[in-house]
mmCIF file of C-alpha atoms in Angstrom:
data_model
loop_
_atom_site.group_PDB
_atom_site.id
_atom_site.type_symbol
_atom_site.label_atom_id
_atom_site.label_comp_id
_atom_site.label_asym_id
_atom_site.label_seq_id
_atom_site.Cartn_x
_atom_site.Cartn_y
_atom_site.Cartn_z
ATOM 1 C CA UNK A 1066 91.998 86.489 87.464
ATOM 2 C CA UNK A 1067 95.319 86.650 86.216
ATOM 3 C CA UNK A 1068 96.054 83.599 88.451
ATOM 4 C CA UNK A 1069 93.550 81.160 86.920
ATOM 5 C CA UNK A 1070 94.886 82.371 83.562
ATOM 6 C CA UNK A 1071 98.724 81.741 85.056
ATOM 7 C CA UNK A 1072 97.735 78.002 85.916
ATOM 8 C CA UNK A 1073 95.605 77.356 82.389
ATOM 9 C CA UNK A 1074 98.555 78.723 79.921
ATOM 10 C CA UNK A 1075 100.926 76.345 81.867
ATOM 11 C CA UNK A 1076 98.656 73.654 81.555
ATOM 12 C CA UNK A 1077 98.362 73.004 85.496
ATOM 13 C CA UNK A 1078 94.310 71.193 86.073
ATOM 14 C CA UNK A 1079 92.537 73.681 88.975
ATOM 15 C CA UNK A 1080 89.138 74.300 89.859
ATOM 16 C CA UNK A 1081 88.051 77.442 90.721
ATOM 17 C CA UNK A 1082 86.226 78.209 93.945
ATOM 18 C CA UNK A 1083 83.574 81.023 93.590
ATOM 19 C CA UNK A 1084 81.055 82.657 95.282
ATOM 20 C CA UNK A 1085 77.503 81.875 93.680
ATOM 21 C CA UNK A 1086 76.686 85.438 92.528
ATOM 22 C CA UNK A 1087 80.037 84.939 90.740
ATOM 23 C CA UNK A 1088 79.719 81.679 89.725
ATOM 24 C CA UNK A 1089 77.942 82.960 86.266
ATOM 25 C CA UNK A 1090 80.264 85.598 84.993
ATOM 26 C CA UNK A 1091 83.384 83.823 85.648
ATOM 27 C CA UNK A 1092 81.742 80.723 83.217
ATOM 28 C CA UNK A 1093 81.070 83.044 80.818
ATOM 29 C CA UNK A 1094 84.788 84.572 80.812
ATOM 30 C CA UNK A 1095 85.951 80.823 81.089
ATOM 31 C CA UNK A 1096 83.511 80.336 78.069
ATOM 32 C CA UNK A 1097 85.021 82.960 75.896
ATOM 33 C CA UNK A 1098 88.882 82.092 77.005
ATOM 34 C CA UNK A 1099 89.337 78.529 76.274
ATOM 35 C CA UNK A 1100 87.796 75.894 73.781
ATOM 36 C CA UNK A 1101 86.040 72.868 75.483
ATOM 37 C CA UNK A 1102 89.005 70.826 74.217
ATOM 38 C CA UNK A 1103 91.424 73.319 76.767
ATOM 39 C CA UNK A 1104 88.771 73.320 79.474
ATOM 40 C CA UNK A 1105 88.480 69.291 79.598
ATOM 41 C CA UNK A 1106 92.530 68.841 79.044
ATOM 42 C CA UNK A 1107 92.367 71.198 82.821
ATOM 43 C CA UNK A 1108 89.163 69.410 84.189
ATOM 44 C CA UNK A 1109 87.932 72.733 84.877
ATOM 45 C CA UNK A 1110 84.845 73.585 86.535
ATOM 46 C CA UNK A 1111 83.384 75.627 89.443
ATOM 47 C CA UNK A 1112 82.750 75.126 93.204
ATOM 48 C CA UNK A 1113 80.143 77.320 94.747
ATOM 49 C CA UNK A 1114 81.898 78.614 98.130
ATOM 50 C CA UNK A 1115 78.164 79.298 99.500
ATOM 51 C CA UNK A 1116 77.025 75.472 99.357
ATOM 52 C CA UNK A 1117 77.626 73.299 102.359
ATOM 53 C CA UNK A 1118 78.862 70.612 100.691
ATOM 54 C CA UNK A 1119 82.015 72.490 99.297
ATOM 55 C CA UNK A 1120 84.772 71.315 101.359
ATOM 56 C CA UNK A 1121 83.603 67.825 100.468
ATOM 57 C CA UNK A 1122 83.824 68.847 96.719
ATOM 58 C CA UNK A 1123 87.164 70.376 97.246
ATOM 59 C CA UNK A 1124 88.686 67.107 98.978
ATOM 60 C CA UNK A 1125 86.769 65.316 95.809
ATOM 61 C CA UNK A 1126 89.171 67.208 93.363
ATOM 62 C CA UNK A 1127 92.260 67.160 94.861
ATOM 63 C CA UNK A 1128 92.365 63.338 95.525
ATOM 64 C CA UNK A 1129 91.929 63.244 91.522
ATOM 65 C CA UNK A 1130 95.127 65.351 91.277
ATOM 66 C CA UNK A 1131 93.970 68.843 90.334
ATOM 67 C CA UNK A 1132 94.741 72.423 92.433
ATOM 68 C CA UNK A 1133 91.940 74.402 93.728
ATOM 69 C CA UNK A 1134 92.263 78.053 93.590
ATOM 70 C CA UNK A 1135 90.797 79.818 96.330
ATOM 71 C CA UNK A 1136 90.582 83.943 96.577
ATOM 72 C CA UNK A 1137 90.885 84.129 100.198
ATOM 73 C CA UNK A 1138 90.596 87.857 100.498
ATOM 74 C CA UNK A 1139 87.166 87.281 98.931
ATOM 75 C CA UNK A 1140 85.947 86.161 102.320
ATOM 76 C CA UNK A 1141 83.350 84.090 100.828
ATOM 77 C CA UNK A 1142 82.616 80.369 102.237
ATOM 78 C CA UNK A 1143 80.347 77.909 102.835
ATOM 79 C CA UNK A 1144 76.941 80.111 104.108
ATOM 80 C CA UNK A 1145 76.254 83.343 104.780
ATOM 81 C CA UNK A 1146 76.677 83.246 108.629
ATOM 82 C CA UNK A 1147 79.710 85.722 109.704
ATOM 83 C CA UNK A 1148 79.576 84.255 113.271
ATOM 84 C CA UNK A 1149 79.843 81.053 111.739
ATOM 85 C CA UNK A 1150 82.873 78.752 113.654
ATOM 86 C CA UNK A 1151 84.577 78.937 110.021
ATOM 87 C CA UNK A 1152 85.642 82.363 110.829
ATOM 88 C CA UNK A 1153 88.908 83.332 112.738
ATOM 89 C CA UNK A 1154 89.998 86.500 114.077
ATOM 90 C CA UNK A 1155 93.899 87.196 112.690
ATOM 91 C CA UNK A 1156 95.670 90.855 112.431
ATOM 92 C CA UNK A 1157 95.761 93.209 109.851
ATOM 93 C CA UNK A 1158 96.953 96.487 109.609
ATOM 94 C CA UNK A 1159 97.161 96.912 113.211
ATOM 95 C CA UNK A 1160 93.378 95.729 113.007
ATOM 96 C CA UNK A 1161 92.125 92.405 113.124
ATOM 97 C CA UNK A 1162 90.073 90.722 110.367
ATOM 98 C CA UNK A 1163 87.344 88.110 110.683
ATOM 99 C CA UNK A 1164 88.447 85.573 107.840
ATOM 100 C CA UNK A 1165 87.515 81.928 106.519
ATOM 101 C CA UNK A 1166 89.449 79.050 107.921
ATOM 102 C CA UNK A 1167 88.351 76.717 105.157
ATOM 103 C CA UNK A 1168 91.547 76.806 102.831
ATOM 104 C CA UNK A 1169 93.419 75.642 106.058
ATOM 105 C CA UNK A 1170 91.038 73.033 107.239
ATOM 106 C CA UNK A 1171 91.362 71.287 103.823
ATOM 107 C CA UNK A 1172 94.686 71.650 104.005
ATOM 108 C CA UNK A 1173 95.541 69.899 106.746
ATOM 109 C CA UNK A 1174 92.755 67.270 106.520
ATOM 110 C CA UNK A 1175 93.856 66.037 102.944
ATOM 111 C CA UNK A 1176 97.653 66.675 103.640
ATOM 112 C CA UNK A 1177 97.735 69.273 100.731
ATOM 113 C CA UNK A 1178 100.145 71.891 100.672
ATOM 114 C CA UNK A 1179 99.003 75.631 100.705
ATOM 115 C CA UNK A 1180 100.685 77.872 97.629
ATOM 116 C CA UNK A 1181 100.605 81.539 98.149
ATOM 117 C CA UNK A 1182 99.757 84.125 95.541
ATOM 118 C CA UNK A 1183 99.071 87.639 95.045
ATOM 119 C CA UNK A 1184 98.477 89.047 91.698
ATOM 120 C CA UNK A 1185 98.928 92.586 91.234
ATOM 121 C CA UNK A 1186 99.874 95.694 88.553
ATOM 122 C CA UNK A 1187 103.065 97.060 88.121
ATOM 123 C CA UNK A 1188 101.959 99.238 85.671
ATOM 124 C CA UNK A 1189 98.412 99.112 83.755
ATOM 125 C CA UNK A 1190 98.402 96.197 81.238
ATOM 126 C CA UNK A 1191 101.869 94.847 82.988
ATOM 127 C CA UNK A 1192 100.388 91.778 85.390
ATOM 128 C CA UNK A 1193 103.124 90.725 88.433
ATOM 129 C CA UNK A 1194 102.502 87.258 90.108
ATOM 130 C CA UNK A 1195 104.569 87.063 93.886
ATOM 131 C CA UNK A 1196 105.081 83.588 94.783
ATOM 132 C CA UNK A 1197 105.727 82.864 98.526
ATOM 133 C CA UNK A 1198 107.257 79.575 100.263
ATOM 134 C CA UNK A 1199 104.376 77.033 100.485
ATOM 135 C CA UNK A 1200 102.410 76.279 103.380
ATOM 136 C CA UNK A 1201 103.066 72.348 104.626
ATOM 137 C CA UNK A 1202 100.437 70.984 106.383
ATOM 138 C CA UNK A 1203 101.611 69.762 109.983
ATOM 139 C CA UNK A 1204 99.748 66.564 111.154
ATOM 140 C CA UNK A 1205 101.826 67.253 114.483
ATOM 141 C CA UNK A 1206 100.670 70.345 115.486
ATOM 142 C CA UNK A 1207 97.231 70.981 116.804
ATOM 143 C CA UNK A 1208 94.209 71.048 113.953
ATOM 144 C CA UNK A 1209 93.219 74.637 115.105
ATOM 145 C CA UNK A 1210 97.087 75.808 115.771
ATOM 146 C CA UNK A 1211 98.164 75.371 112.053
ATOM 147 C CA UNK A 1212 94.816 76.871 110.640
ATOM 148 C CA UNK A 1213 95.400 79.845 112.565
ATOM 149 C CA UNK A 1214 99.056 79.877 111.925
ATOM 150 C CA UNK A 1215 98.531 79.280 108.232
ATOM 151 C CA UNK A 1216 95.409 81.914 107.408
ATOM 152 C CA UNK A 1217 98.114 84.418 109.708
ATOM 153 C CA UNK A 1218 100.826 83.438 106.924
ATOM 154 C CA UNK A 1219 99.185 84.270 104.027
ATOM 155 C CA UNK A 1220 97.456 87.540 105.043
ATOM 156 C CA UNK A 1221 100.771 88.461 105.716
ATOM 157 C CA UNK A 1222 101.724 88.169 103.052
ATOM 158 C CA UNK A 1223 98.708 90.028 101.610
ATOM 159 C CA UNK A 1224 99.236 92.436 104.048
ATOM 160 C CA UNK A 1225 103.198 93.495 103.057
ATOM 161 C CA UNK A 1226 101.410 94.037 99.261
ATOM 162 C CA UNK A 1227 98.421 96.230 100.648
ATOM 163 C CA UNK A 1228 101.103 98.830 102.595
ATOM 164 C CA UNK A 1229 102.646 99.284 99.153
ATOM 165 C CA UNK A 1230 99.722 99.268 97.114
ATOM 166 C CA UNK A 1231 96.586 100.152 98.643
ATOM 167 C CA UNK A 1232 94.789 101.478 95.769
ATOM 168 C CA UNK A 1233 94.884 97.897 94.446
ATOM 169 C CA UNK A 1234 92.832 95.876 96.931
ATOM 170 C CA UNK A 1235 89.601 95.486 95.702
ATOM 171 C CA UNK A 1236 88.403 94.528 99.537
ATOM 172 C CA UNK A 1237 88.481 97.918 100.891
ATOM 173 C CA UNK A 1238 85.001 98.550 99.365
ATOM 174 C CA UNK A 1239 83.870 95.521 101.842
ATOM 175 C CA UNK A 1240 86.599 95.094 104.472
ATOM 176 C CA UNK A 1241 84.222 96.828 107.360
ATOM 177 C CA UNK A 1242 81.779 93.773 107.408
ATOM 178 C CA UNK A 1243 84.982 91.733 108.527
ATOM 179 C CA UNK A 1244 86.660 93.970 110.502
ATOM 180 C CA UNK A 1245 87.097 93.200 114.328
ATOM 181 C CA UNK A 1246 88.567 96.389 116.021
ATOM 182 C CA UNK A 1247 90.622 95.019 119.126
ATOM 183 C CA UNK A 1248 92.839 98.365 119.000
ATOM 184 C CA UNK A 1249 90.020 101.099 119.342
ATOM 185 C CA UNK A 1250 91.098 104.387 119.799
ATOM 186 C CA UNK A 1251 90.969 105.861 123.136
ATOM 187 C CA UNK A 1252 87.867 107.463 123.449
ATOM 188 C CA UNK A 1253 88.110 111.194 124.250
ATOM 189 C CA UNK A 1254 86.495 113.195 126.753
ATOM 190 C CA UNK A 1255 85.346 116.722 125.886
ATOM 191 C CA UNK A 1256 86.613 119.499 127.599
ATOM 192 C CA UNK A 1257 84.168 121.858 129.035
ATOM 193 C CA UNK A 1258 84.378 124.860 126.210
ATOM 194 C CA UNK A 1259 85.808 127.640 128.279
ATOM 195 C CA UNK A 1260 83.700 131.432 127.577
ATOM 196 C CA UNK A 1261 85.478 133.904 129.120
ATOM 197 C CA UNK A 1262 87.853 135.377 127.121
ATOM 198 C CA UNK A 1263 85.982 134.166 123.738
ATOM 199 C CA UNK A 1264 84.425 136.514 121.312
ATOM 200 C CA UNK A 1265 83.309 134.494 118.192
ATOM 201 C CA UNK A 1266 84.133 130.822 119.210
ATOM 202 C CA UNK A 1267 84.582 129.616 115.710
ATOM 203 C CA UNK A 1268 84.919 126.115 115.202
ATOM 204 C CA UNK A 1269 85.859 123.309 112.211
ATOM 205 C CA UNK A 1270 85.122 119.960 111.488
ATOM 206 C CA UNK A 1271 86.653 117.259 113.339
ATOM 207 C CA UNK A 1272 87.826 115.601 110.507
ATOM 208 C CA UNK A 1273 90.496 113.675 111.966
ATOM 209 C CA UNK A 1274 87.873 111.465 113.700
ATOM 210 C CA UNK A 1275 84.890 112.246 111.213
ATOM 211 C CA UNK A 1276 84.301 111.693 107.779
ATOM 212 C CA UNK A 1277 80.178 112.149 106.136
ATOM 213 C CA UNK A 1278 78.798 110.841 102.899
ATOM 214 C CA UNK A 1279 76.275 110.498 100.701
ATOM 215 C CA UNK A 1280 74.905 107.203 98.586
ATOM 216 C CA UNK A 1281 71.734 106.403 96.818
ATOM 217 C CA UNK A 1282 69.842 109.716 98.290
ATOM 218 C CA UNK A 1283 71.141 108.825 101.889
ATOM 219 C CA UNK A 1284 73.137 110.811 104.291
ATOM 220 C CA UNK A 1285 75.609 109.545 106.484
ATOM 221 C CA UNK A 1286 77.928 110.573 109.420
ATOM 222 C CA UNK A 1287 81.044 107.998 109.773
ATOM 223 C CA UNK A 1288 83.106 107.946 112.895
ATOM 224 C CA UNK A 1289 86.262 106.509 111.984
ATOM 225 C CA UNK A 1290 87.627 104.411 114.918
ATOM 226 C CA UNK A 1291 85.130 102.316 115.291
ATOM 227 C CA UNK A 1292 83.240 102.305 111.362
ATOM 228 C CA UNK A 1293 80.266 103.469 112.660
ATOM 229 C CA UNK A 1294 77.614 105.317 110.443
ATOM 230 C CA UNK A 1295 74.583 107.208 111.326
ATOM 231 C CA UNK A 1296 72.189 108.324 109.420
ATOM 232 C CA UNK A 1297 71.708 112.389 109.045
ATOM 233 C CA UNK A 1298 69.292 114.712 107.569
ATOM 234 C CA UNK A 1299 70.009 116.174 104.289
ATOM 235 C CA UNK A 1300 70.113 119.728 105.575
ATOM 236 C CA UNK A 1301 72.626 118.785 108.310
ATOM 237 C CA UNK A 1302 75.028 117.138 105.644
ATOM 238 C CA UNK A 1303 75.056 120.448 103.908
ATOM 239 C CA UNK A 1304 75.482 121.896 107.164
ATOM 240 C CA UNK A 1305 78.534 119.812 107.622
ATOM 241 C CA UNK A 1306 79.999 120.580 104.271
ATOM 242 C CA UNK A 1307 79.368 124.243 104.975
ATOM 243 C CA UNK A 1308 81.495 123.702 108.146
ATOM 244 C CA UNK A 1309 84.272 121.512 106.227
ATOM 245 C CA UNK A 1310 84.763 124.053 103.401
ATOM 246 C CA UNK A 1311 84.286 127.043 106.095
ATOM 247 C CA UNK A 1312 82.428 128.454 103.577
ATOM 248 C CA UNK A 1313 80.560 130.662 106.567
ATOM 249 C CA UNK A 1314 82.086 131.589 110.025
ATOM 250 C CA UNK A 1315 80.227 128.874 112.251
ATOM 251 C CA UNK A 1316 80.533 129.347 115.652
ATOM 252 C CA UNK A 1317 79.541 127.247 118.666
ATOM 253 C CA UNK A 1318 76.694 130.102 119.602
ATOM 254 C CA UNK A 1319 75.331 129.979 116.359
ATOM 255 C CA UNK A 1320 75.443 125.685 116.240
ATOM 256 C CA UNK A 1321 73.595 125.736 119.946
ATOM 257 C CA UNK A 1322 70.743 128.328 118.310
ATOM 258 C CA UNK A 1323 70.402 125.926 115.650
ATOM 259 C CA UNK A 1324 69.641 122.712 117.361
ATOM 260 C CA UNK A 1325 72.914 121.470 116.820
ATOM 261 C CA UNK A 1326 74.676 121.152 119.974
ATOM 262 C CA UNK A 1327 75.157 117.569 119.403
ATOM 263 C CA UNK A 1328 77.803 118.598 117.005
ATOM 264 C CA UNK A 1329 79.582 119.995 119.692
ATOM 265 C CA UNK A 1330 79.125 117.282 122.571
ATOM 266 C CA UNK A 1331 80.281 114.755 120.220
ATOM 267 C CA UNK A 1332 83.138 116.734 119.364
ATOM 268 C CA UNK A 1333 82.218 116.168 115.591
ATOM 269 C CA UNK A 1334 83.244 120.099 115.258
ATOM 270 C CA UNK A 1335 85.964 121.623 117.245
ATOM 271 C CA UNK A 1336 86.197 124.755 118.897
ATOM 272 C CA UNK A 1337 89.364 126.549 117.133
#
């Protein structure tokens, strides 16, 4: 928020765009802020990203002079519909991400320029604001050219910040609902496990491929390459941690006895 409270002390009028389960908390911190007499002097006031009529509310403002400031990491927009046409596919971290075009679509229909931002720490209580060049809309380039070009630009931007900072994006808790994997990795084929030779046939977890968790008394497997999760019994979760910590000498015999062969086939353990 330390963007919204950038723009108020300098006395610059914005309107805040916000999702609607949001749209109650941040009044209340707006509430206990500013006086009425600082919130009229900014024409403040909210814009639900979730109702359709948004971008016509956003247009609305800026003709009357004021900024809108729009958390575009937030991926939030008008409806609920991820394979809505408002989405476009754009890399990130040698991913791609599913993000809103609506910033960009205002922006080049109202001819208003695009100001980059990203708030971040240096240190605890020490706020840092990073200002990049602003985004001019283009009337001669294609509509759909300088959206995508534009949303690229400023997750960029947001992407140079994440590589040094990681621990401060608040969107990794979320980012898998967005995520479009174009660069998969290669699937591999198991090797046929090889007896002779092999006594005790220990094996580890895969971890380099496989993670598990737990949440709200559920039990979860989670293949990394692709973010898929599967649900697991409790017993084989503390099978797998038994396996992770090698707190007993597993071995592929023993697994196969134990109706967990699966493990193996999967290559969610590995023969050492």
């Amino acid at each position: 928020r330390m963007i919204g409270h950038y723009l108020a002390k300098n006395d610059i009028p914005f309107v805040l765009v916000v999702s609607k389960d949001g749209m109650q908390r941040e009044t209340e911190l707006v509430d206990s802020k500013y006086d009425n007499k600082k919130i009229e002097h900014l024409g403040f006031s909210l814009i639900n990203a979730n109702d359709k009529s948004s971008l016509l509310r956003i247009n609305r403002e800026l003709r009357d002079g004021k900024n809108i400031l729009v958390y575009v990491d937030g991926n939030t927009g008008t409806g609920d519909d991820l394979t809505s046409r408002n989405l476009i596919s754009i890399p990130f971290l040698n991913q791609h991400v599913k993000v809103r075009a609506g910033a960009a679509f205002i922006s080049y229909l109202s001819k208003s320029p695009i100001y980059p931002v990203v708030s971040t720490r240096q240190w605890k209580r020490v706020p840092c604001l990073d200002f990049f060049p602003p985004i001019l809309p283009n009337k001669e380039l294609n509509r759909q050219i300088f959206i995508g070009q534009a949303v690229s630009r400023i997750y960029k931007h947001l992407e140079k910040v994440v590589s040094i900072k990681p621990w401060q994006w608040e969107t990794w808790l979320h980012l898998h609902e967005h995520a479009d994997i174009v660069n998969p990795i290669a699937e591999q084929i198991s090797e046929p496990i090889i007896t002779e030779g092999k006594k005790k046939r220990l094996i580890r977890f895969n971890e380099e491929d496989y993670s598990f968790f737990s949440i709200t008394g559920k039990y979860f497997l989670f293949r990394k390459r692709d973010y898929q999760c599967f649900d697991i019994e409790h017993w084989l979760y503390k099978r797998l941690e038994q396996i992770y910590r090698r707190d007993y000498p597993f071995t592929v015999p023993l697994l196969q006895r134990n109706h967990m062969s699966d493990l193996i086939t999967g290559r969610v353990v590995l023969e050492i």
